[in-house]
Tab-separated table of C-alpha atoms and ligand atoms in Angstrom:
chain	number	residue	atom	x	y	z
T	2	MET	CA	0.514	3.297	28.176
T	3	ILE	CA	-2.247	4.197	25.641
T	4	GLU	CA	-4.489	0.862	25.435
T	5	LYS	CA	-3.872	-0.030	22.290
T	6	LYS	CA	-7.415	-1.676	21.312
T	7	GLU	CA	-9.433	1.422	22.936
T	8	ILE	CA	-8.632	3.541	20.583
T	9	GLY	CA	-9.760	4.552	17.763
T	10	LEU	CA	-7.697	4.718	13.952
T	11	GLY	CA	-8.426	9.170	14.712
T	12	THR	CA	-6.311	9.079	17.776
T	13	LYS	CA	-3.454	5.968	16.714
T	14	ALA	CA	-2.724	8.033	14.066
T	15	ILE	CA	-1.652	10.801	16.343
T	16	TRP	CA	-0.641	9.520	20.341
T	17	GLY	CA	0.398	5.983	18.393
T	18	GLY	CA	4.339	5.729	18.939
T	19	GLU	CA	4.292	9.298	20.262
T	20	GLU	CA	2.473	7.966	24.141
T	21	GLU	CA	6.099	8.541	26.295
T	22	GLY	CA	6.875	12.325	24.655
T	23	HIS	CA	10.105	13.583	23.115
T	24	PRO	CA	12.712	14.719	23.954
T	25	TYR	CA	12.889	19.107	24.247
T	26	ARG	CA	9.533	17.756	25.422
T	27	ALA	CA	9.394	18.379	21.507
T	28	THR	CA	5.524	17.741	20.917
T	29	GLN	CA	6.700	17.009	17.687
T	30	THR	CA	9.015	14.128	16.835
T	31	PRO	CA	12.678	15.149	16.342
T	32	ILE	CA	14.158	15.133	12.817
T	33	VAL	CA	17.686	12.619	14.138
T	34	ALA	CA	20.797	13.362	11.223
T	35	SER	CA	22.800	11.659	12.636
T	36	ALA	CA	25.190	8.227	10.541
T	37	ALA	CA	26.201	7.658	13.742
T	38	TYR	CA	26.018	7.636	18.012
T	39	GLY	CA	28.508	8.050	19.741
T	40	TYR	CA	29.990	6.155	22.827
T	41	GLN	CA	32.485	6.764	25.579
T	42	ASP	CA	31.904	3.497	27.835
T	43	ILE	CA	33.214	0.890	24.709
T	44	ASP	CA	31.534	-2.235	26.860
T	45	HIS	CA	27.937	-0.002	27.195
T	46	TRP	CA	29.267	0.810	23.024
T	47	TYR	CA	29.707	-3.111	23.243
T	48	ASP	CA	26.730	-4.354	25.110
T	49	VAL	CA	24.473	-1.873	22.257
T	50	ALA	CA	26.047	-2.764	19.197
T	51	LEU	CA	25.421	-6.979	20.549
T	52	GLY	CA	20.833	-5.581	21.005
T	53	GLU	CA	22.456	-6.984	24.480
T	54	ALA	CA	21.278	-2.893	25.728
T	55	PRO	CA	17.980	0.255	24.949
T	56	GLY	CA	20.779	2.887	21.948
T	57	PHE	CA	20.891	3.449	18.435
T	58	ILE	CA	25.084	2.925	17.061
T	59	TYR	CA	24.777	3.113	12.913
T	60	SER	CA	21.336	4.864	11.106
T	61	ARG	CA	21.485	1.954	8.573
T	62	MET	CA	20.495	0.123	11.817
T	63	SER	CA	18.604	2.111	13.716
T	64	ASN	CA	17.932	6.225	13.477
T	65	PRO	CA	15.786	7.354	16.559
T	66	THR	CA	12.589	9.399	14.356
T	67	VAL	CA	12.926	5.566	11.941
T	68	GLU	CA	11.897	3.808	14.816
T	69	THR	CA	8.982	6.601	16.024
T	70	LEU	CA	7.615	5.400	12.511
T	71	GLU	CA	7.819	2.295	12.942
T	72	ALA	CA	5.905	2.261	16.682
T	73	LYS	CA	3.262	4.400	14.593
T	74	ILE	CA	1.900	1.700	12.105
T	75	CYS	CA	2.375	-1.045	15.246
T	76	SER	CA	-0.209	0.764	16.791
T	77	LEU	CA	-2.532	1.223	13.064
T	78	GLU	CA	-1.706	-1.942	12.838
T	79	ASN	CA	-2.102	-3.445	15.893
T	80	ALA	CA	1.270	-4.620	15.744
T	81	GLU	CA	4.420	-6.084	17.826
T	82	SER	CA	6.639	-4.428	15.908
T	83	ALA	CA	7.318	-3.124	12.438
T	84	VAL	CA	10.544	-2.303	10.195
T	85	ALA	CA	10.783	0.792	7.423
T	86	PHE	CA	12.134	0.705	4.442
T	87	SER	CA	12.888	3.534	1.706
T	88	THR	CA	10.402	2.424	-1.230
T	89	GLY	CA	7.556	0.111	-0.355
T	90	MET	CA	8.974	-1.825	-3.228
T	91	ALA	CA	12.068	-2.279	-0.672
T	92	ALA	CA	9.626	-3.006	1.783
T	93	ILE	CA	8.173	-5.798	-1.115
T	94	SER	CA	10.802	-7.387	-1.826
T	95	SER	CA	13.512	-7.839	1.218
T	96	ALA	CA	10.245	-9.013	2.760
T	97	LEU	CA	9.511	-11.395	0.147
T	98	TYR	CA	13.853	-12.235	-0.345
T	99	THR	CA	14.003	-12.701	3.929
T	100	PHE	CA	11.505	-15.139	3.799
T	101	LEU	CA	11.666	-16.988	0.000
T	102	GLN	CA	15.740	-18.731	-0.704
T	103	ASN	CA	16.466	-21.641	-3.578
T	104	GLY	CA	13.758	-24.779	-3.676
T	105	SER	CA	11.303	-22.274	-1.740
T	106	ARG	CA	7.532	-21.663	-3.776
T	107	VAL	CA	6.020	-18.149	-3.333
T	108	VAL	CA	2.020	-18.463	-4.297
T	109	SER	CA	0.269	-14.493	-5.359
T	110	THR	CA	-2.146	-13.874	-7.774
T	111	LYS	CA	-1.827	-12.763	-11.185
T	112	ASP	CA	-3.147	-8.660	-10.119
T	113	SER	CA	-0.916	-6.939	-7.899
T	114	TYR	CA	1.192	-4.149	-8.113
T	115	GLY	CA	3.862	-4.199	-11.521
T	116	GLY	CA	7.093	-3.790	-8.703
T	117	THR	CA	5.650	-6.649	-7.421
T	118	ASN	CA	4.450	-8.614	-9.904
T	119	LYS	CA	8.376	-8.270	-11.759
T	120	VAL	CA	9.312	-9.208	-8.870
T	121	PHE	CA	7.721	-12.608	-8.719
T	122	GLU	CA	8.120	-12.705	-12.803
T	123	GLU	CA	11.671	-11.500	-12.860
T	124	PHE	CA	14.113	-11.598	-10.320
T	125	LEU	CA	12.838	-14.217	-8.248
T	126	PRO	CA	12.455	-17.075	-10.717
T	127	ARG	CA	16.360	-16.543	-10.870
T	128	MET	CA	16.851	-16.169	-7.449
T	129	GLY	CA	14.984	-20.356	-7.921
T	130	VAL	CA	11.643	-20.146	-6.305
T	131	ASP	CA	9.053	-21.361	-7.883
T	132	VAL	CA	6.702	-18.124	-8.479
T	133	VAL	CA	2.509	-19.984	-8.990
T	134	LEU	CA	0.062	-17.026	-9.744
T	135	CYS	CA	-3.254	-17.785	-9.917
T	136	GLU	CA	-6.808	-15.824	-10.824
T	137	THR	CA	-7.102	-13.299	-8.584
T	138	HIS	CA	-11.070	-14.304	-8.859
T	139	SER	CA	-10.325	-18.565	-8.276
T	140	HIS	CA	-9.909	-18.768	-4.493
T	141	GLU	CA	-10.238	-22.367	-5.473
T	142	GLN	CA	-7.156	-22.657	-8.151
T	143	ILE	CA	-5.206	-20.425	-5.265
T	144	GLU	CA	-6.157	-22.726	-2.070
T	145	ALA	CA	-5.427	-25.898	-4.120
T	146	GLU	CA	-1.194	-24.312	-5.476
T	147	ILE	CA	-1.143	-23.415	-1.401
T	148	ALA	CA	-1.874	-27.127	-1.006
T	149	LYS	CA	0.992	-28.545	-3.223
T	150	GLY	CA	2.740	-26.801	-1.003
T	151	CYS	CA	3.879	-22.810	0.186
T	152	ASP	CA	5.794	-20.525	1.790
T	153	VAL	CA	4.909	-18.127	1.167
T	154	LEU	CA	1.245	-16.700	0.151
T	155	TYR	CA	0.988	-13.063	-0.681
T	156	LEU	CA	-1.878	-11.586	-0.977
T	157	GLU	CA	-2.857	-8.079	-2.448
T	158	THR	CA	-6.971	-6.131	-1.670
T	159	PRO	CA	-7.840	-4.289	-2.672
T	160	THR	CA	-5.781	-5.112	-6.280
T	161	ASN	CA	-4.545	-1.922	-8.379
T	162	PRO	CA	-5.488	-1.215	-10.576
T	163	THR	CA	-8.612	-3.500	-11.609
T	164	LEU	CA	-9.995	-3.087	-7.858
T	165	LYS	CA	-11.199	-6.941	-7.425
T	166	ILE	CA	-11.362	-8.274	-3.514
T	167	VAL	CA	-9.881	-12.070	-2.545
T	168	ASP	CA	-11.120	-13.258	1.085
T	169	ILE	CA	-7.760	-12.659	3.379
T	170	LYS	CA	-9.499	-14.824	5.922
T	171	ARG	CA	-10.525	-17.264	3.288
T	172	LEU	CA	-6.031	-17.731	2.131
T	173	ALA	CA	-4.589	-16.987	5.351
T	174	ALA	CA	-6.360	-20.240	6.703
T	175	ALA	CA	-5.520	-22.033	3.972
T	176	ALA	CA	-1.381	-21.101	4.469
T	177	ARG	CA	-1.612	-21.856	7.835
T	178	LYS	CA	-2.657	-25.896	6.989
T	179	VAL	CA	-0.012	-25.738	5.310
T	180	GLY	CA	2.948	-23.956	6.932
T	181	ALA	CA	3.484	-20.617	4.782
T	182	ILE	CA	4.075	-17.337	5.939
T	183	VAL	CA	1.416	-14.456	4.551
T	184	MET	CA	1.985	-11.520	3.388
T	185	ALA	CA	-0.381	-8.271	2.382
T	186	ASP	CA	0.281	-5.012	1.041
T	187	ASN	CA	-2.768	-3.286	2.964
T	188	THR	CA	-1.083	0.009	0.461
T	189	PHE	CA	-4.882	0.231	-0.523
T	190	ALA	CA	-6.965	-0.431	1.804
T	191	THR	CA	-5.156	1.917	4.230
T	192	PRO	CA	-4.734	0.182	7.634
T	193	LEU	CA	-8.613	2.754	8.977
T	194	ASN	CA	-10.194	-0.163	6.689
T	195	GLN	CA	-8.621	-3.687	6.934
T	196	ASN	CA	-6.086	-4.866	9.865
T	197	PRO	CA	-4.434	-8.149	8.105
T	198	LEU	CA	-3.100	-9.238	10.574
T	199	ALA	CA	-6.622	-9.661	12.974
T	200	LEU	CA	-7.846	-11.353	9.327
T	201	GLY	CA	-4.489	-14.855	10.045
T	202	VAL	CA	-2.165	-12.927	7.747
T	203	ASP	CA	1.817	-13.369	9.326
T	204	ILE	CA	3.064	-10.184	7.684
T	205	VAL	CA	2.241	-6.440	6.165
T	206	ILE	CA	3.520	-4.223	3.980
T	207	HIS	CA	2.556	-0.728	3.223
T	208	SER	CA	3.605	1.391	0.661
T	209	ALA	CA	4.157	5.293	3.326
T	210	THR	CA	4.838	7.036	-0.138
T	211	LYS	CA	0.524	6.954	-1.381
T	212	PHE	CA	-1.923	7.372	1.974
T	213	LEU	CA	-0.179	6.558	4.866
T	214	SER	CA	2.095	9.835	3.065
T	215	GLY	CA	-0.288	11.134	2.182
T	216	HIS	CA	0.170	14.362	0.528
T	217	ALA	CA	3.424	12.806	-2.309
T	218	ASP	CA	6.880	14.251	-0.884
T	219	ALA	CA	8.451	11.453	0.198
T	220	MET	CA	8.724	7.803	0.053
T	221	GLY	CA	8.244	5.050	2.300
T	222	GLY	CA	7.870	1.514	2.821
T	223	LEU	CA	6.937	-0.851	6.214
T	224	VAL	CA	6.404	-3.812	6.483
T	225	CYS	CA	4.427	-5.305	10.245
T	226	GLY	CA	4.574	-8.421	12.490
T	227	ALA	CA	5.371	-10.452	14.988
T	228	GLU	CA	8.464	-9.816	16.469
T	229	PRO	CA	10.416	-13.235	16.041
T	230	LEU	CA	9.580	-12.417	11.237
T	231	MET	CA	10.785	-8.642	11.949
T	232	ALA	CA	13.785	-9.899	13.680
T	233	LYS	CA	14.783	-11.282	10.482
T	234	VAL	CA	13.121	-8.362	7.742
T	235	ARG	CA	15.516	-5.539	10.156
T	236	HIS	CA	18.094	-8.474	10.071
T	237	TYR	CA	18.445	-8.592	6.394
T	238	ARG	CA	16.894	-4.090	5.784
T	239	GLU	CA	20.505	-3.774	7.755
T	240	ILE	CA	22.743	-5.901	6.321
T	241	ASN	CA	21.405	-5.293	2.496
T	242	GLY	CA	20.550	-1.881	3.811
T	243	ALA	CA	17.641	-0.300	2.125
T	244	SER	CA	17.013	1.835	5.569
T	245	LEU	CA	14.531	4.759	5.312
T	246	ASP	CA	16.054	8.677	5.779
T	247	PRO	CA	15.062	10.418	9.353
T	248	PHE	CA	13.570	13.603	6.892
T	249	SER	CA	11.244	11.048	5.772
T	250	ALA	CA	10.676	9.390	8.277
T	251	TYR	CA	9.646	12.779	10.016
T	252	LEU	CA	6.690	13.469	6.154
T	253	ILE	CA	5.459	10.229	6.644
T	254	ILE	CA	4.595	10.479	10.328
T	255	ARG	CA	2.631	13.810	9.618
T	256	GLY	CA	1.248	12.124	6.774
T	257	ILE	CA	-0.759	10.186	9.133
T	258	LYS	CA	-1.718	12.043	11.332
T	259	THR	CA	-4.278	13.037	8.693
T	260	LEU	CA	-4.589	9.816	7.638
T	261	ALA	CA	-8.552	8.684	8.847
T	262	LEU	CA	-9.470	11.975	8.682
T	263	ARG	CA	-8.172	12.463	4.549
T	264	VAL	CA	-9.301	8.916	3.134
T	265	ARG	CA	-12.566	9.103	5.215
T	266	GLN	CA	-13.442	12.246	3.045
T	267	GLN	CA	-11.889	10.165	-0.466
T	268	GLN	CA	-13.908	7.817	0.573
T	269	VAL	CA	-17.653	9.105	0.657
T	270	SER	CA	-16.532	10.774	-3.022
T	271	ALA	CA	-14.739	7.706	-4.302
T	272	GLN	CA	-19.048	5.905	-3.243
T	273	ALA	CA	-20.602	9.251	-5.152
T	274	ILE	CA	-17.629	8.308	-8.063
T	275	SER	CA	-18.492	5.660	-8.357
T	276	GLU	CA	-21.888	5.623	-8.434
T	277	PHE	CA	-21.988	8.995	-10.730
T	278	LEU	CA	-19.740	6.588	-13.769
T	279	LEU	CA	-22.274	3.805	-13.741
T	280	THR	CA	-24.421	7.110	-14.786
T	281	GLU	CA	-22.553	8.119	-18.217
T	282	PRO	CA	-22.712	5.925	-21.668
T	283	MET	CA	-19.013	7.308	-22.208
T	284	VAL	CA	-18.037	4.127	-19.799
T	285	ASP	CA	-18.345	1.330	-19.583
T	286	ALA	CA	-16.979	-0.595	-16.277
T	287	VAL	CA	-16.610	0.363	-12.969
T	288	ASN	CA	-14.544	-0.835	-9.948
T	289	TYR	CA	-15.243	0.401	-6.916
T	290	PRO	CA	-15.729	-3.105	-3.607
T	291	GLY	CA	-18.239	0.028	-2.299
T	292	LEU	CA	-20.432	-1.183	-5.428
T	293	PRO	CA	-23.249	-3.257	-5.036
T	294	ASN	CA	-22.893	-4.448	-8.203
T	295	HIS	CA	-19.251	-5.681	-7.760
T	296	ASN	CA	-18.247	-9.025	-7.626
T	297	ASN	CA	-16.814	-9.399	-3.985
T	298	HIS	CA	-19.020	-6.631	-2.675
T	299	LYS	CA	-19.893	-8.907	0.373
T	300	ILE	CA	-16.396	-10.369	0.463
T	301	ALA	CA	-15.770	-6.008	1.110
T	302	CYS	CA	-18.319	-6.225	3.876
T	303	GLU	CA	-17.208	-8.573	5.324
T	304	GLN	CA	-12.873	-7.756	5.843
T	305	MET	CA	-13.320	-3.882	4.839
T	306	HIS	CA	-14.165	-1.337	7.349
T	307	GLY	CA	-14.154	1.589	4.734
T	308	PHE	CA	-13.997	1.215	0.473
T	309	GLY	CA	-10.833	3.261	0.108
T	310	ALA	CA	-10.025	5.747	-1.899
T	311	MET	CA	-9.181	4.768	-5.302
T	312	VAL	CA	-11.229	3.104	-8.033
T	313	SER	CA	-10.698	2.644	-11.709
T	314	PHE	CA	-13.084	2.549	-14.838
T	315	VAL	CA	-12.816	1.526	-18.630
T	316	LEU	CA	-13.409	3.651	-20.759
T	317	ALA	CA	-15.132	3.390	-24.546
T	318	GLY	CA	-13.073	3.830	-26.876
T	319	GLY	CA	-10.000	2.995	-24.998
T	320	MET	CA	-6.790	4.718	-25.211
T	321	GLU	CA	-7.925	7.409	-27.310
T	322	THR	CA	-10.923	9.095	-25.249
T	323	VAL	CA	-8.152	8.373	-22.486
T	324	THR	CA	-6.215	10.770	-24.016
T	325	ARG	CA	-8.672	13.210	-24.914
T	326	LEU	CA	-10.652	13.145	-21.870
T	327	LEU	CA	-8.051	13.758	-18.608
T	328	PRO	CA	-6.928	17.039	-20.133
T	329	GLN	CA	-10.231	18.154	-19.886
T	330	LEU	CA	-10.338	17.914	-15.525
T	331	ARG	CA	-9.651	20.612	-13.468
T	332	TYR	CA	-9.085	19.268	-10.148
T	333	ALA	CA	-6.761	16.047	-11.142
T	334	HIS	CA	-2.867	15.772	-11.640
T	335	CYS	CA	-2.659	13.083	-14.042
T	336	ALA	CA	-0.130	10.703	-12.697
T	337	GLY	CA	1.651	7.979	-11.912
T	338	ASN	CA	1.049	8.504	-7.982
T	339	LEU	CA	-2.511	7.857	-5.702
T	340	GLY	CA	-3.099	8.033	-1.866
T	341	ALA	CA	-2.441	12.072	-1.920
T	342	VAL	CA	-4.431	14.734	-1.361
T	343	GLU	CA	-4.761	15.967	-5.023
T	344	THR	CA	-6.915	13.903	-7.289
T	345	ILE	CA	-5.255	11.784	-9.686
T	346	TYR	CA	-6.118	10.139	-12.751
T	347	GLY	CA	-3.685	7.885	-14.678
T	348	PRO	CA	-3.883	5.140	-16.951
T	349	ALA	CA	-2.446	1.679	-15.795
T	350	ARG	CA	-0.318	1.903	-19.440
T	351	THR	CA	1.441	5.498	-16.740
T	352	THR	CA	0.682	4.437	-13.652
T	353	SER	CA	0.174	0.636	-12.274
T	354	HIS	CA	2.133	-1.498	-15.394
T	355	VAL	CA	4.383	0.502	-16.442
T	356	GLU	CA	6.419	-1.939	-15.274
T	357	ASN	CA	4.366	-4.009	-18.447
T	358	THR	CA	4.727	-4.325	-21.901
T	359	LEU	CA	1.371	-3.518	-23.951
T	360	GLU	CA	1.183	-8.342	-24.747
T	361	GLU	CA	1.574	-8.311	-20.185
T	362	ARG	CA	-1.508	-5.717	-19.295
T	363	GLN	CA	-3.343	-7.115	-21.985
T	364	ALA	CA	-2.763	-11.437	-19.785
T	365	LEU	CA	-4.013	-9.613	-16.781
T	366	GLY	CA	-6.805	-8.696	-18.685
T	367	ILE	CA	-5.936	-5.026	-17.924
T	368	SER	CA	-7.917	-2.333	-20.604
T	369	GLU	CA	-6.077	0.096	-22.696
T	370	GLY	CA	-9.070	2.248	-21.705
T	371	LEU	CA	-8.549	2.103	-18.448
T	372	VAL	CA	-8.003	5.113	-16.042
T	373	ARG	CA	-7.963	5.170	-12.381
T	374	ILE	CA	-8.149	7.920	-9.740
T	375	SER	CA	-7.335	7.784	-6.807
T	376	VAL	CA	-10.256	10.426	-5.216
T	377	GLY	CA	-7.757	12.778	-3.347
T	378	ILE	CA	-9.695	15.259	-0.459
T	379	GLU	CA	-11.749	18.639	-2.312
T	380	ASP	CA	-14.993	18.806	-2.194
T	381	THR	CA	-16.998	16.051	-3.059
T	382	GLU	CA	-19.425	18.180	-5.411
T	383	ASP	CA	-16.722	19.485	-7.199
T	384	LEU	CA	-14.937	16.266	-8.976
T	385	ILE	CA	-17.778	15.332	-10.400
T	386	SER	CA	-18.834	18.449	-11.586
T	387	ASP	CA	-15.300	18.307	-12.763
T	388	LEU	CA	-15.594	14.327	-14.509
T	389	LYS	CA	-18.952	15.514	-16.216
T	390	GLN	CA	-17.674	19.100	-17.976
T	391	ALA	CA	-15.609	17.036	-19.100
T	392	PHE	CA	-16.817	13.878	-19.975
T	393	GLU	CA	-19.254	16.671	-21.732
T	394	PHE	CA	-17.066	18.515	-24.014
T	395	VAL	CA	-14.903	14.756	-25.009
T	396	ARG	CA	-19.230	14.012	-26.284
T	397	ASN	CA	-19.913	17.802	-27.959
T	398	ALA	CA	-15.143	17.510	-29.619
T	399	SER	CA	-16.190	14.226	-31.364
T	400	CYS	CA	-19.637	15.409	-32.889
T	401	ARG	CA	-18.161	17.606	-35.200
W	13	PLP	C1	3.376	2.397	-5.144
W	13	PLP	C2	3.113	1.065	-4.374
W	13	PLP	C3	3.356	-0.036	-3.753
W	13	PLP	C4	5.262	0.465	-5.058
W	13	PLP	O1	5.619	1.350	-3.455
W	13	PLP	P1	6.583	2.804	-3.886
W	13	PLP	O2	6.093	3.475	-2.129
W	13	PLP	O3	6.168	3.641	-5.000
W	13	PLP	O4	8.643	1.621	-4.295
W	13	PLP	C5	3.564	-1.641	-3.954
W	13	PLP	N1	1.949	-2.182	-3.409
W	13	PLP	C6	1.119	-0.747	-3.752
W	13	PLP	C7	-0.555	-1.420	-3.818
W	13	PLP	C8	1.714	0.726	-4.249
W	13	PLP	O5	0.770	1.218	-4.575
């Protein structure tokens, strides 16, 4: 076994979960496309079914390709155990439903991924769960709500799409005092930049669709943490059935191999693009935790190793300017996705908060002029000159 703590993330991304090699001496993870696994010896079969002997029974429960991915995320996040899901939202909702029931209380923040916000606002209350969503910036309010009683504290930092930062260590410590389970969505930061388990979080969640897969060609979700917690999450998945298929697991494994290379390049460009946007007169505000004027830059420096590839900015003139600027970009998809090798632009209305109404977005303080950039791996200079020409075009068009 490779000593997990002493090697870098780039090395873990390659070898994590694959230290022992694969069947047939394959150098790549085989895709095991089998729904079930056969046994001649009924006693052996029964032992495997009971979990008393190693092996596989049925791919909703476990699958060799999916297990390799689970082992890889354990390596990246220094987790004991992991459970893979069909999508990020399946991972998030399953983790919440595993630990919440009628009468439970969950504390989180107003800023979270749109789908997660819907689980909090629409589905959990229906189950009789008391949901408290605090102002994301108010650590005092979050701590006060935790102290009133809390079964699960759910964090997401940096937030989508406004890139707010919450202090993981401080809030996890408050939750620990009342015996709450702490969950954190680490999708935006990626394991390269932030390891919430080391900051006191119990359960780390990823939408593997994003930076982990990295190529916008597969969907998946991952949940990781200590085995006693993961055993419960795994049981929930086995019964409720949002398991990951082995083809997607393979693509995510392949994507993860270049995670460190991709994100290192992406965040160099993200910093440069943020600094450029600060100088652009048509931009009212720039959100990037790597900017010294970001209001939680100091916390970001303490808990992150890098500031990530997500940037957002507010265009003067709102949606009207957005609709004129975005079509001018040459090296960008306008799409509701992030974390890919291509740069992707999108307004909150059609991306992070597509699930929300205009009124809901306004209540969350998400301006209609807000544009999110998922910075790709193109050359930094090309991305900046692309933005420059798009701004020039809009400026000239409005003078005419
Ligand atoms: C995309 C995303 C999700 C949901 O993941 P899916 O794979 O689309 O279900 C959850 N959290 C964050 C931060 C995301 O960006």
